[in-house]
GROMACS .gro file of C-alpha atoms in nm:
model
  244
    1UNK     CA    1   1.978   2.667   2.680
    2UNK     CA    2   2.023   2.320   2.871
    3UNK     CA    3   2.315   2.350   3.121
    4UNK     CA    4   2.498   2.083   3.257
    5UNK     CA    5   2.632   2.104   3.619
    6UNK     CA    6   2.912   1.865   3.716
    7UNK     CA    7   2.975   1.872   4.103
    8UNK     CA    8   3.311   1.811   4.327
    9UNK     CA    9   3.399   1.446   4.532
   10UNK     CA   10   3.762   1.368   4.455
   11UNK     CA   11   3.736   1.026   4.336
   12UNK     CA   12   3.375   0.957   4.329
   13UNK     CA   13   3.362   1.231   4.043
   14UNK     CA   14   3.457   1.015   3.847
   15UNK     CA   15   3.093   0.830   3.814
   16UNK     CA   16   3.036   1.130   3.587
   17UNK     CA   17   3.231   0.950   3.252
   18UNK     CA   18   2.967   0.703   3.332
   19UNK     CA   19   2.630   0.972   3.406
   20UNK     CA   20   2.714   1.117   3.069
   21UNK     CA   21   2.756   0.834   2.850
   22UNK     CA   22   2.388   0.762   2.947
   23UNK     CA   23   2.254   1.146   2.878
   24UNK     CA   24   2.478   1.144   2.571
   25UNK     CA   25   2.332   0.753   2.451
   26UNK     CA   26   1.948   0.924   2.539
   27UNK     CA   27   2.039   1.187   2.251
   28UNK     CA   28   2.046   1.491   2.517
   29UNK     CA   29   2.232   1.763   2.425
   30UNK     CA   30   2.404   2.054   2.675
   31UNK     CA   31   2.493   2.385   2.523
   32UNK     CA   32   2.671   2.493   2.853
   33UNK     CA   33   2.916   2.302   3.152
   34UNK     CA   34   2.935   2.430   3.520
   35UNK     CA   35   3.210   2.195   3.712
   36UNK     CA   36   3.356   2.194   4.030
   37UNK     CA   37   3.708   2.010   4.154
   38UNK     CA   38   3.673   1.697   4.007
   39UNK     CA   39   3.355   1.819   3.820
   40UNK     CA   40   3.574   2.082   3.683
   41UNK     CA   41   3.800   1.833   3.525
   42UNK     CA   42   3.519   1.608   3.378
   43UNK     CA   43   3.342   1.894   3.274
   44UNK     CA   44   3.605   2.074   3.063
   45UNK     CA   45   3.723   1.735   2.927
   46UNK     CA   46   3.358   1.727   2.794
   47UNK     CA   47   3.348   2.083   2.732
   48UNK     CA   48   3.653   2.057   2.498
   49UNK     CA   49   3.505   1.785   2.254
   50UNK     CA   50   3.636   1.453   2.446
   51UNK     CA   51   3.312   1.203   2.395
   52UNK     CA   52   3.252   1.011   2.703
   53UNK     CA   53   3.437   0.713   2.611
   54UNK     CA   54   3.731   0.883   2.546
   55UNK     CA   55   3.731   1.065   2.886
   56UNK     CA   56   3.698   0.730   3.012
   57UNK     CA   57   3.996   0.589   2.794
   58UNK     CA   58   4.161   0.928   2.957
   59UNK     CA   59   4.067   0.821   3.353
   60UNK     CA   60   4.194   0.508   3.275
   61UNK     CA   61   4.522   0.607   3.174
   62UNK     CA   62   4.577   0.873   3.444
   63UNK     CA   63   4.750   0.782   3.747
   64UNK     CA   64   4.510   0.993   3.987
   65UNK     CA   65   4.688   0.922   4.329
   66UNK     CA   66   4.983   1.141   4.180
   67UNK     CA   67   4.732   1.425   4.131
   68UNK     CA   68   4.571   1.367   4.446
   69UNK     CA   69   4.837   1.180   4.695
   70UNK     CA   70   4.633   1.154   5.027
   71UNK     CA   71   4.957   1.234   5.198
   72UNK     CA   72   5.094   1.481   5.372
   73UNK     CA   73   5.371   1.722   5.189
   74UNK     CA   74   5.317   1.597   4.854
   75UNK     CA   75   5.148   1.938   4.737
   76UNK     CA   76   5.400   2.068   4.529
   77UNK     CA   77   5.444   1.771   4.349
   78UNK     CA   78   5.042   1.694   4.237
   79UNK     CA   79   5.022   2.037   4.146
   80UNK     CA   80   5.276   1.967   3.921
   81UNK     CA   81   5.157   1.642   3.788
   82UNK     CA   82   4.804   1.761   3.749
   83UNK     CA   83   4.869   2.069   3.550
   84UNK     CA   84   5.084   1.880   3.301
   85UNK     CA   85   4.772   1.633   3.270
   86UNK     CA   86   4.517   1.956   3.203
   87UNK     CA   87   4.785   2.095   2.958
   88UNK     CA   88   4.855   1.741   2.744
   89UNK     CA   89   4.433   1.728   2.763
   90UNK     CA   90   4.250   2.048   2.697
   91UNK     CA   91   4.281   2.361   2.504
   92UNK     CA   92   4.522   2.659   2.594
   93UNK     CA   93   4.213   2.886   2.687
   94UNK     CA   94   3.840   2.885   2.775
   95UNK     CA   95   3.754   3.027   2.442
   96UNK     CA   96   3.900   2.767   2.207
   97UNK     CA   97   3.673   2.483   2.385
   98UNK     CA   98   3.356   2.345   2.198
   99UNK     CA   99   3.120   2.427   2.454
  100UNK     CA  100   3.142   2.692   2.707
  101UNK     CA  101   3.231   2.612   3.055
  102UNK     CA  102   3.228   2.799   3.385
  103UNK     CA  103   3.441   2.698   3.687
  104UNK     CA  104   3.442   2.882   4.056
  105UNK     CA  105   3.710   2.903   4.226
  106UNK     CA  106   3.838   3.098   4.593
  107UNK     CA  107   4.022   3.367   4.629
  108UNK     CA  108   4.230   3.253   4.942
  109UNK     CA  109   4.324   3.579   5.070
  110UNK     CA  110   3.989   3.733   5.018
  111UNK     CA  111   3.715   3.441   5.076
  112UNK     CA  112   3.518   3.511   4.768
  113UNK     CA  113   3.393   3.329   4.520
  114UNK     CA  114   3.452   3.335   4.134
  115UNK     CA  115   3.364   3.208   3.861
  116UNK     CA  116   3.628   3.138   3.569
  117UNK     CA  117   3.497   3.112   3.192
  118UNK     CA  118   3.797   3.340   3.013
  119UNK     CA  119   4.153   3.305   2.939
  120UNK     CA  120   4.385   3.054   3.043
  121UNK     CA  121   4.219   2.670   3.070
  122UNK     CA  122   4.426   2.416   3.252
  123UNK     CA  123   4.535   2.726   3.506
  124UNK     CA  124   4.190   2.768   3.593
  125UNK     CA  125   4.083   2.409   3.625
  126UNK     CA  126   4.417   2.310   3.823
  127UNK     CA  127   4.288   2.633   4.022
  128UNK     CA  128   3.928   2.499   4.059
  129UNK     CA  129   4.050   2.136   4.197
  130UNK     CA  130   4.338   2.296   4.405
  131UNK     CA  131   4.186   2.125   4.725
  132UNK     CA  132   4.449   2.289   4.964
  133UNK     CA  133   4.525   1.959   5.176
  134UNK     CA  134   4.601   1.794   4.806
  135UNK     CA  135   4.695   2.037   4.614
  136UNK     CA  136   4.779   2.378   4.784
  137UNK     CA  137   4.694   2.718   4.626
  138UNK     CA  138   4.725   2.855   4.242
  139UNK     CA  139   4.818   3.158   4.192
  140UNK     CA  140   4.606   3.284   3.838
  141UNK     CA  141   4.585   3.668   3.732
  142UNK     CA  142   4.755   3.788   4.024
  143UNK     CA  143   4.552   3.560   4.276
  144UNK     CA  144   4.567   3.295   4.511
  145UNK     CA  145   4.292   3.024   4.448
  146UNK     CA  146   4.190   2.709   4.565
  147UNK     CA  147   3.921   2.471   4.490
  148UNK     CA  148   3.563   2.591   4.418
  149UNK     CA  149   3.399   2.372   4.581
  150UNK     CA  150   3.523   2.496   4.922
  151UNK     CA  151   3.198   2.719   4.852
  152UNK     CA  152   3.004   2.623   4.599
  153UNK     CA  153   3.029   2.199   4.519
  154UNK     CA  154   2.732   2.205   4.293
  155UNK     CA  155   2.768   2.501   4.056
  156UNK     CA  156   2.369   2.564   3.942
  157UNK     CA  157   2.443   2.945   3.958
  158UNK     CA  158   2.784   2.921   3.716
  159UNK     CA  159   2.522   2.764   3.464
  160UNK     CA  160   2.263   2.993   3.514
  161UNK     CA  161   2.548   3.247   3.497
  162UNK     CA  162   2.581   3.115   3.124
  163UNK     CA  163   2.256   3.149   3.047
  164UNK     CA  164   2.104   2.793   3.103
  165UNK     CA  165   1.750   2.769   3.171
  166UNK     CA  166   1.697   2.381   3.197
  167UNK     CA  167   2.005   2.277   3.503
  168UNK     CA  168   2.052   1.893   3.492
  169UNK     CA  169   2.270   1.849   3.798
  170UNK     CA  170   2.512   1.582   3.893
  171UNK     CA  171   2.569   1.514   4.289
  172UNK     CA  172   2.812   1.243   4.352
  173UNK     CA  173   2.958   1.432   4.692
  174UNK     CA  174   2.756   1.228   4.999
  175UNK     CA  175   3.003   1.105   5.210
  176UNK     CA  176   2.839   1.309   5.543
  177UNK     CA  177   2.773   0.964   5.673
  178UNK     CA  178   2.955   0.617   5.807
  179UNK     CA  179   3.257   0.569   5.968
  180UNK     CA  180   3.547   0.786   6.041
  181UNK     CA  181   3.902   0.665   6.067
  182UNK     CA  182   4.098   0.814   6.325
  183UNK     CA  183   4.378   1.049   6.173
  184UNK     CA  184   4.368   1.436   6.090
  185UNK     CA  185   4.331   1.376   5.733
  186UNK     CA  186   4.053   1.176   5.700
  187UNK     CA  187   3.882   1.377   5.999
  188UNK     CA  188   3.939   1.740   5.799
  189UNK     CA  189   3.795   1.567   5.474
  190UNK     CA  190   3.480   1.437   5.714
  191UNK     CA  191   3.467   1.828   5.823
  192UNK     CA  192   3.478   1.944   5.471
  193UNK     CA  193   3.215   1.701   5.313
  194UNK     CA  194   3.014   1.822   5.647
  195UNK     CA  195   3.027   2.211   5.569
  196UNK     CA  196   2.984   2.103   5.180
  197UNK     CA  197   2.679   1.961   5.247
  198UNK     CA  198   2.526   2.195   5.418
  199UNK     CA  199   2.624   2.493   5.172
  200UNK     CA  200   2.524   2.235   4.893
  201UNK     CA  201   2.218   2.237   5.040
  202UNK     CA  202   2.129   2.616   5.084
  203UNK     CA  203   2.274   2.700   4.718
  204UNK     CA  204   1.952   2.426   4.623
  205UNK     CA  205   1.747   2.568   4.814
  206UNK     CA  206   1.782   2.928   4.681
  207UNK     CA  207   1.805   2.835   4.306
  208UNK     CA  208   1.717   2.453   4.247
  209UNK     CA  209   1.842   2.277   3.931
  210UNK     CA  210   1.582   2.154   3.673
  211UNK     CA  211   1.718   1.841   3.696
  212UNK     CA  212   1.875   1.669   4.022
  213UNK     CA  213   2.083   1.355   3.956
  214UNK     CA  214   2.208   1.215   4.239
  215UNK     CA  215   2.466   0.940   4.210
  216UNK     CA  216   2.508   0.703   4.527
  217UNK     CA  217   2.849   0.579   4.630
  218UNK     CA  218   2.771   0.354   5.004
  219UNK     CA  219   3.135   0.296   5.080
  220UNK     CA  220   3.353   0.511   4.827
  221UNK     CA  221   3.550   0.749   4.954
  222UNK     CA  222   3.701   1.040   4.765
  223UNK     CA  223   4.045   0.865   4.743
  224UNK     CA  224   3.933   0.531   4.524
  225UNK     CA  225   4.067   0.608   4.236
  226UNK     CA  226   4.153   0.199   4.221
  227UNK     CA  227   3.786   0.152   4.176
  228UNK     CA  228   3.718   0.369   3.879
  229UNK     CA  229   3.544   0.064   3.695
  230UNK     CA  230   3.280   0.050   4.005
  231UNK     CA  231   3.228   0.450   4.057
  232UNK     CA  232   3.178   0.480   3.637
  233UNK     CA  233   2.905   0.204   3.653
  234UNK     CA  234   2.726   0.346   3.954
  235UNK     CA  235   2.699   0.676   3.705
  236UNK     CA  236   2.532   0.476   3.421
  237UNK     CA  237   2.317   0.316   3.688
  238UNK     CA  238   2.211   0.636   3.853
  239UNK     CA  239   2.167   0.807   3.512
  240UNK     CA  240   1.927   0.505   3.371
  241UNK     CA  241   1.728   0.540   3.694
  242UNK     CA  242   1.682   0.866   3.659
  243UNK     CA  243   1.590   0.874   3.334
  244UNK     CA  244   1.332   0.598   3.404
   0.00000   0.00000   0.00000
């Protein structure tokens, strides 16, 4: 089974629409979809049937800084927002999708990871991109979650939880380098993309992907949703590259 592993990166995920019209144009197939925050939307967009064009008609469309508002005390609100986007987009529940998908999420009162691949769909994915700055917590089956990728940004173990044995991973995260501005905000998400790294990193270490697409962004940070048209091309780009 070939697995397909979508990481996290706010904005920046969205050079996946572009990584998968290339694997999809090659004639590659993927029985399986691991996804993280942003990954976990793209993924279960793809997961439910979307082709990549139409997920790309769908970014287009969606007015992402309303999902994500980089500012403070808007939580309630995205949450809101981005949950009626999952529901008017995807299927009522993991099972009725055309390929199975995995998500993790964080149990914020216990620290552990999970992985979500039953029941209720745009719960778990609002759950699984519930960055708590952006967001704030969701509480599913009697829990309070927030984004997966607090733990584990590049899900290879949620595919080979599903059985893949050929991972083709997507990493658009980077961001651990450049400039800084000078507010808490954009000093937590420096912190954040600091820690993710380094997890990131270990996770690979342990149980490396068959595949390792990396996507590089110099200069895009996870709030440019304005520059989808950019972030989509550097996916083909990254994705043609890679495929030599």
């Amino acid at each position: 089974m070939r697995g397909l592993v979508l990481s996290g990166g706010g904005a920046r995920g969205l050079a996946h629409i572009g990584v998968l019209e290339v694997l999809e144009a090659e004639g590659l197939a993927f029985e399986g979809v691991a996804g993280a925050s942003m990954g976990a939307i793209i993924g279960a967009l793809y997961a439910a049937g979307h082709p990549p064009g139409a997920i790309l008609a769908i970014a287009r469309r969606a007015r992402w800084s309303g999902f994500f508002p980089f500012v403070p005390g808007r939580r309630a609100y995205a949450r809101r927002r981005l949950f009626a986007f999952l529901k008017a987009h995807l299927p009522p529940r993991f099972e009725d999708l055309k390929r199975p998908l995995v998500v993790p999420v964080v149990n914020l009162v216990t620290g552990r990871l999970r992985y979500l691949s039953r029941g209720p769909l745009p719960e778990a994915i609002l759950a699984s991109a519930a960055h708590p700055l952006l967001v704030g917590s969701v509480e599913l089956g009697g829990e309070r979650l927030i984004d997966g990728g607090v733990l584990d940004d590049l899900p290879v173990a949620g595919a080979r939880w599903l059985g893949a044995t050929e991972v083709w991973a997507v990493d658009v995260t980077g961001g651990e380098e450049g400039p800084v501005a000078r507010n808490a905000l954009a000093e937590a998400q420096r912190a954040a993309a600091i820690m993710g790294g380094a997890l990131t990193r270990a996770r690979l270490a342990l149980d490396p992907p068959e595949v390792l697409l990396r996507v590089p962004l110099p200069g895009v940070g996870v709030a440019a949703f304005g520059r989808l048209a950019a972030i989509v091309e550097a996916g083909r780009r990254a994705a043609r590259t890679a495929l030599g």
